[in-house]
mmCIF file of C-alpha atoms in Angstrom:
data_model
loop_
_atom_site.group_PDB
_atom_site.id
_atom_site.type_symbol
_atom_site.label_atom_id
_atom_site.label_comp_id
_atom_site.label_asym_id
_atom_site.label_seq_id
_atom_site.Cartn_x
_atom_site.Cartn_y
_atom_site.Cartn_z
ATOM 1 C CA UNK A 3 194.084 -50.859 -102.419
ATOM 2 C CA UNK A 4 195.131 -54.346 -102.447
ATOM 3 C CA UNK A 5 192.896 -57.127 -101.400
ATOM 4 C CA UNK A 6 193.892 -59.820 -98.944
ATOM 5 C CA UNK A 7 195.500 -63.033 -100.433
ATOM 6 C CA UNK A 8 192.617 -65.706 -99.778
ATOM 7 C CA UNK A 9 193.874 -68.407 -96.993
ATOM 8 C CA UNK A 10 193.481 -71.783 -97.152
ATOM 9 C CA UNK A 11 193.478 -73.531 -93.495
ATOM 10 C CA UNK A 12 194.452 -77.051 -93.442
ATOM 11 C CA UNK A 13 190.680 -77.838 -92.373
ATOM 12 C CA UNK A 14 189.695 -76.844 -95.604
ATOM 13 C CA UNK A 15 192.535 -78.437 -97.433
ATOM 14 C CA UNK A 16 191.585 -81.469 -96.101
ATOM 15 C CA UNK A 17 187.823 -81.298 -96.960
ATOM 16 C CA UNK A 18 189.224 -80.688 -100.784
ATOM 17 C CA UNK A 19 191.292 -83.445 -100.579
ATOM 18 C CA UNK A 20 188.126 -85.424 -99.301
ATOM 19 C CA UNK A 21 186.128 -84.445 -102.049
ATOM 20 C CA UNK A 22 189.118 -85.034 -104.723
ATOM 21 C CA UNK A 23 188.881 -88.817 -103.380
ATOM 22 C CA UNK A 24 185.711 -89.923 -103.040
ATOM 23 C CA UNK A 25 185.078 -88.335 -106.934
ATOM 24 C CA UNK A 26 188.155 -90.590 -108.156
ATOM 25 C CA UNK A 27 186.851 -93.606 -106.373
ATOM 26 C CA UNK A 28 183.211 -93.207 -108.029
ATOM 27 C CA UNK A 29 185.279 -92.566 -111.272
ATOM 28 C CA UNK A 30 186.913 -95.856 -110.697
ATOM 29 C CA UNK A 31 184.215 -97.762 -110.129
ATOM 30 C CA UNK A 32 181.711 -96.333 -112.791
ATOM 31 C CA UNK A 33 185.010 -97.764 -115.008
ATOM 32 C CA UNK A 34 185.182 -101.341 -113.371
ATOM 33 C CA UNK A 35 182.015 -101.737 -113.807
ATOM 34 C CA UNK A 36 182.130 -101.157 -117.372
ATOM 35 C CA UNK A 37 184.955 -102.658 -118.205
ATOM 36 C CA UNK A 38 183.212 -106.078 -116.470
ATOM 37 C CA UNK A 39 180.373 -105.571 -118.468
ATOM 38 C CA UNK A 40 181.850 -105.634 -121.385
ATOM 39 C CA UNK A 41 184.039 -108.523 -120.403
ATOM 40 C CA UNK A 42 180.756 -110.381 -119.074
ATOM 41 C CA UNK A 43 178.956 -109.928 -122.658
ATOM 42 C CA UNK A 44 181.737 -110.515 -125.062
ATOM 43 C CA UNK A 45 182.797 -113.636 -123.300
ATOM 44 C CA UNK A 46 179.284 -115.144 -122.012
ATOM 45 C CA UNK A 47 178.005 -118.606 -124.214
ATOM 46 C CA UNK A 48 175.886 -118.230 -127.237
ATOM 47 C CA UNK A 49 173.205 -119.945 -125.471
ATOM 48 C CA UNK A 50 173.137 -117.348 -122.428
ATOM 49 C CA UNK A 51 172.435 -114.450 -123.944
ATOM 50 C CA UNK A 52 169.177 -113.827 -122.500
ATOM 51 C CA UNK A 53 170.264 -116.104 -118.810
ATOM 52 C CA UNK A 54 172.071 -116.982 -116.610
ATOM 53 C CA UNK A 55 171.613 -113.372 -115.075
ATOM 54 C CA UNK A 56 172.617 -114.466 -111.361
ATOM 55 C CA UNK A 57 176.105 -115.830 -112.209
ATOM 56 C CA UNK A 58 176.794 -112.764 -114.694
ATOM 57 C CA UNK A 59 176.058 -110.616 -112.084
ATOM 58 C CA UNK A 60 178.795 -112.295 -109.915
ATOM 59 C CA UNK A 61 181.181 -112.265 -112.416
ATOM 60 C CA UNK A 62 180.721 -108.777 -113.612
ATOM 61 C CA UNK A 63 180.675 -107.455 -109.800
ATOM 62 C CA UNK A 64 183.704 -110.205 -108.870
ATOM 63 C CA UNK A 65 185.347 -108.125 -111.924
ATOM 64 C CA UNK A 66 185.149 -104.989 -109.873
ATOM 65 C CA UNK A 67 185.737 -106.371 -106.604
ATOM 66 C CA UNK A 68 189.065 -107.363 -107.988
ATOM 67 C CA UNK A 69 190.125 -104.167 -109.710
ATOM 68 C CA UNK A 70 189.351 -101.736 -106.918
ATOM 69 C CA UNK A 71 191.040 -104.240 -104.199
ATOM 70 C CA UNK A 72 194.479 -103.255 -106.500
ATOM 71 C CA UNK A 73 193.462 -99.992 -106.534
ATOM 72 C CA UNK A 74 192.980 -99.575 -102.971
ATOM 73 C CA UNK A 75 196.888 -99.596 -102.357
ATOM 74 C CA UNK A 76 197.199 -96.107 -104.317
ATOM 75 C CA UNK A 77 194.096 -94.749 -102.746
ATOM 76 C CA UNK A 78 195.963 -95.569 -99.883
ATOM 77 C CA UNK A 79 198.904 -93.639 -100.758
ATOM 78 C CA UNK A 80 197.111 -90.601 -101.470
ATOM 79 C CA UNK A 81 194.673 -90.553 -98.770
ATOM 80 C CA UNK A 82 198.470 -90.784 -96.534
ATOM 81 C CA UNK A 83 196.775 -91.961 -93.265
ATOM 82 C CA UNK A 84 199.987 -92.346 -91.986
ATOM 83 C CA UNK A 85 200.954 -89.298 -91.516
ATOM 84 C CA UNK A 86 202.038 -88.032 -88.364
ATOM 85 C CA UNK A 87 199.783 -84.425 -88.766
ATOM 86 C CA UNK A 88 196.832 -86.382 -89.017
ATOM 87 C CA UNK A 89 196.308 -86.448 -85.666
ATOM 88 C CA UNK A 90 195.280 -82.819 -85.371
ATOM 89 C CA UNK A 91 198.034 -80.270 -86.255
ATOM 90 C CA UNK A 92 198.450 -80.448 -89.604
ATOM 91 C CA UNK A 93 196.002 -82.043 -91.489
ATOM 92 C CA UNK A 94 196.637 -80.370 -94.842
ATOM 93 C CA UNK A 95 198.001 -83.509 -96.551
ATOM 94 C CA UNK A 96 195.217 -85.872 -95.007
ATOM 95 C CA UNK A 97 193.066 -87.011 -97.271
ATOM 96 C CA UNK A 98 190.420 -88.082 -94.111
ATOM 97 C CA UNK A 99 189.540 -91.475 -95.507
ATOM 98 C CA UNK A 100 189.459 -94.275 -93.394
ATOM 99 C CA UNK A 101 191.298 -96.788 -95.293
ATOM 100 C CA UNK A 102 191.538 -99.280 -92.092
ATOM 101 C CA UNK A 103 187.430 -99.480 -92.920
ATOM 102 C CA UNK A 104 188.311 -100.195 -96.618
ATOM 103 C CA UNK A 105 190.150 -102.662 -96.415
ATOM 104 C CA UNK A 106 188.835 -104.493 -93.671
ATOM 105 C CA UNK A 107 185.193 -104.299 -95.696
ATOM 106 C CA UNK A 108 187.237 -105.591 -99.259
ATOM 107 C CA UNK A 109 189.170 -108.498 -97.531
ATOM 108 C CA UNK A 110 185.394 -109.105 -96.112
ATOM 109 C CA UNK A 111 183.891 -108.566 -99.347
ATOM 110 C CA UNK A 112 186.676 -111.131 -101.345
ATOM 111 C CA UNK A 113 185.631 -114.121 -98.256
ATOM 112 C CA UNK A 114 181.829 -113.971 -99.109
ATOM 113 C CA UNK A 115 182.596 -114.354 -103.031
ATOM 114 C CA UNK A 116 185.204 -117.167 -103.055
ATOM 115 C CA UNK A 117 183.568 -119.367 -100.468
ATOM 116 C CA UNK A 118 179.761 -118.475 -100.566
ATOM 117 C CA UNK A 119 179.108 -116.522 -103.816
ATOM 118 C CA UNK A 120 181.485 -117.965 -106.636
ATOM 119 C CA UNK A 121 180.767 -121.595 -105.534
ATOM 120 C CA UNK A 122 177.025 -121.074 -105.084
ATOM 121 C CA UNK A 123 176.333 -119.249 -108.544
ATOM 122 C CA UNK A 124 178.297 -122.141 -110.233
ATOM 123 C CA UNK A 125 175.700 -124.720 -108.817
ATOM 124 C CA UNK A 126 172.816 -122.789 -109.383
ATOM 125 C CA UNK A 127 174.462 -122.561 -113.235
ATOM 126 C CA UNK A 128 175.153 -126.154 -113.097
ATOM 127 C CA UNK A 129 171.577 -127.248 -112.406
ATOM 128 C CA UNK A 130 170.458 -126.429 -115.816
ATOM 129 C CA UNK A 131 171.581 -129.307 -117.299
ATOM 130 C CA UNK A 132 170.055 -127.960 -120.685
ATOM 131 C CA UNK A 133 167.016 -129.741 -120.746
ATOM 132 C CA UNK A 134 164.282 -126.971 -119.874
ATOM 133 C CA UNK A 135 162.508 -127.546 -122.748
ATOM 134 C CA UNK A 136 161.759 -131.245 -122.329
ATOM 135 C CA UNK A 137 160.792 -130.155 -118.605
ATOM 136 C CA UNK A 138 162.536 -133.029 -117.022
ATOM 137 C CA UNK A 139 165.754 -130.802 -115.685
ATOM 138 C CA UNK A 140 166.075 -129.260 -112.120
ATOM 139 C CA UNK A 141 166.357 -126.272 -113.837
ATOM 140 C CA UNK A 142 162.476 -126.662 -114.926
ATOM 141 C CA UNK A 143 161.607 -125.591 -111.308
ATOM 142 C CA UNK A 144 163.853 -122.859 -110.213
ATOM 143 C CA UNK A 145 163.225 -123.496 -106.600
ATOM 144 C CA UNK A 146 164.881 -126.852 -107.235
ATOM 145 C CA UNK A 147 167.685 -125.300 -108.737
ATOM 146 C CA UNK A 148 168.194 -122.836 -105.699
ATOM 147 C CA UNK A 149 167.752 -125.746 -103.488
ATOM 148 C CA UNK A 150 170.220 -127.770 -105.331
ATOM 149 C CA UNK A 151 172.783 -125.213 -105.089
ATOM 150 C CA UNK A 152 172.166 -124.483 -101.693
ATOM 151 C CA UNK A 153 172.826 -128.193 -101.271
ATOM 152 C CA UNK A 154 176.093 -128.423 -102.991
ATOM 153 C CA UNK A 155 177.022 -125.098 -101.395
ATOM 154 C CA UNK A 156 176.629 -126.578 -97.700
ATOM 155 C CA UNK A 157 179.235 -129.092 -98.707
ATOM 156 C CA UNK A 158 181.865 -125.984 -99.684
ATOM 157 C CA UNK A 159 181.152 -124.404 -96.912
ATOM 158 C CA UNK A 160 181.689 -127.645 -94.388
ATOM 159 C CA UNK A 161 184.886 -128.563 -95.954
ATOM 160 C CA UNK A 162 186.340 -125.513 -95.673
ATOM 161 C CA UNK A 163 185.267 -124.266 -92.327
ATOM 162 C CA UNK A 164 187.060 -128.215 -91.245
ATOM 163 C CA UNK A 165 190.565 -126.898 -93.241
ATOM 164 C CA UNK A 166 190.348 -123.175 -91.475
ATOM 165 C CA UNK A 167 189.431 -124.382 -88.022
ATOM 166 C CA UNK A 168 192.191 -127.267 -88.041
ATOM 167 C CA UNK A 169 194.813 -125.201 -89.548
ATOM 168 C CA UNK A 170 193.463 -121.841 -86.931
ATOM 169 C CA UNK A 171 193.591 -124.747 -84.195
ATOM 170 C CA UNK A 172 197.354 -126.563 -85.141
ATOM 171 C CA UNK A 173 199.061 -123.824 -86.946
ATOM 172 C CA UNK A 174 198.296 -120.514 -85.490
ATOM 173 C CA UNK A 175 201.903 -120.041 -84.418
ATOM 174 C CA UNK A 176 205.435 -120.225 -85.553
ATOM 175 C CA UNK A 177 208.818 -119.410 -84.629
ATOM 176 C CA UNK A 178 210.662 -116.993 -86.488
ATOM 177 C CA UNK A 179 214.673 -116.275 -86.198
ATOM 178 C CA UNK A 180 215.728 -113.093 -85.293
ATOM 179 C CA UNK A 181 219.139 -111.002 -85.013
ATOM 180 C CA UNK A 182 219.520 -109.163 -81.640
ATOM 181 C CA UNK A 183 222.118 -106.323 -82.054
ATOM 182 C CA UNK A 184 222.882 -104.677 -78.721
ATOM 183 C CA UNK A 185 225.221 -101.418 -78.309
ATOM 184 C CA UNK A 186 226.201 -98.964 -75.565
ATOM 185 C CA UNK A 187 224.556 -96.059 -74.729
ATOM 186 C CA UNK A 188 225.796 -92.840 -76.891
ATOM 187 C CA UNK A 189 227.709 -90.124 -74.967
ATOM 188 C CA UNK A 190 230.767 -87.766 -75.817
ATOM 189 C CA UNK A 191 233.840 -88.981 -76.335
ATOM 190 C CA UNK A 192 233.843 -92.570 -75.909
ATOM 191 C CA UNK A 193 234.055 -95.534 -78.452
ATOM 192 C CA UNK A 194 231.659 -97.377 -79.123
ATOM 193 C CA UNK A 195 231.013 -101.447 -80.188
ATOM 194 C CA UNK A 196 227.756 -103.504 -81.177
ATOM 195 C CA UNK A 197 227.216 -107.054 -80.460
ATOM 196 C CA UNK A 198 225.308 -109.435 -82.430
ATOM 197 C CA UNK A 199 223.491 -112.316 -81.197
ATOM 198 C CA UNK A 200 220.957 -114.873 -82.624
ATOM 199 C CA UNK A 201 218.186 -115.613 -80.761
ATOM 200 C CA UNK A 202 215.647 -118.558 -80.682
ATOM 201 C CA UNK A 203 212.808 -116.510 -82.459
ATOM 202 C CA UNK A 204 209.533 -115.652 -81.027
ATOM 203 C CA UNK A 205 205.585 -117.056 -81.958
#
């Protein structure tokens, strides 16, 4: 006798398909993060081989932060949230990620280390002004160096916050020109014209 053909429903396509992603998106990170090591090591000063381990790790993790944000596009693709079957009938081609999280928690992610991160792991650098042997450098107490970059770091954060909220408050709007094109309604055997018109734009 002949056995039944196995079927695959397109609940348990989809839960392959889930599986299939999240394994490629460890496998892309476990790579970033390598790849930023190695970058982090071969590049770092002479003198900070064995320092300097808070700014390295905001490099090496800015690294990654950077790579998967361009790799979230084809993850995008593949996952193809957009499709119409996703909704319930045909979920086959879903890959049941939700990318609308993603990206909202990257573009979250990319804020904190260019205005809080970056800048404060420069100043904290900064404070060692290389004299930690003599003990007369902030750096000799590392509260003082925390303290001083918290300092500097207050001053980022103030000046920008004045150039978003002016901007948010003055600019939030603008006018953009648009083409109108009107027609008739379709039905059998007439003719048919469109119209063009520009219009002022809309905010």
């Amino acid at each position: 006798t002949n056995k039944p053909r196995p079927t695959y429903t397109p609940k348990t396509l989809s839960t392959m398909a889930d599986v299939f992603l999240i394994l490629v998106i460890v496998i892309a990170f476990v790579i970033l993060t390598i790849v930023g090591l190695y970058l982090v090591v071969k590049y770092q000063h002479p003198d900070d081989k064995n320092d300097a381990y808070v700014p390295k790790l905001v490099v090496l993790f800015g690294f990654v932060l950077s790579g998967a944000t361009v790799l979230l596009l084809p993850l995008d693709v593949a996952n193809n949230e957009g499709y119409a079957g996703c909704n319930g009938f045909d979920t086959s081609f879903c890959g049941g990620l939700n990318m609308a999280l993603f990206w909202e928690i990257f573009y979250w992610l990319i804020t904190a280390w260019i205005f809080f991160l970056i800048p404060f792991s420069m100043f904290y650098y900064e404070a060692d002004d290389g004299m930690l042997m003599a003990g007369t450098s902030v750096g000799a107490k590392p509260n003082s160096r925390i303290c001083e970059a918290v300092k500097y770091e207050m001053f980022v954060v103030v000046i920008f916050g004045l150039i978003f909220s002016m901007t948010y408050l003055f600019m939030n709007s603008t006018d953009i020109p648009v083409r109108e094109v009107m027609g008739p309604s379709f039905s059998s055997g007439a003719s048919y014209s469109i119209t063009a018109r520009d219009t002022e734009g809309f905010s």
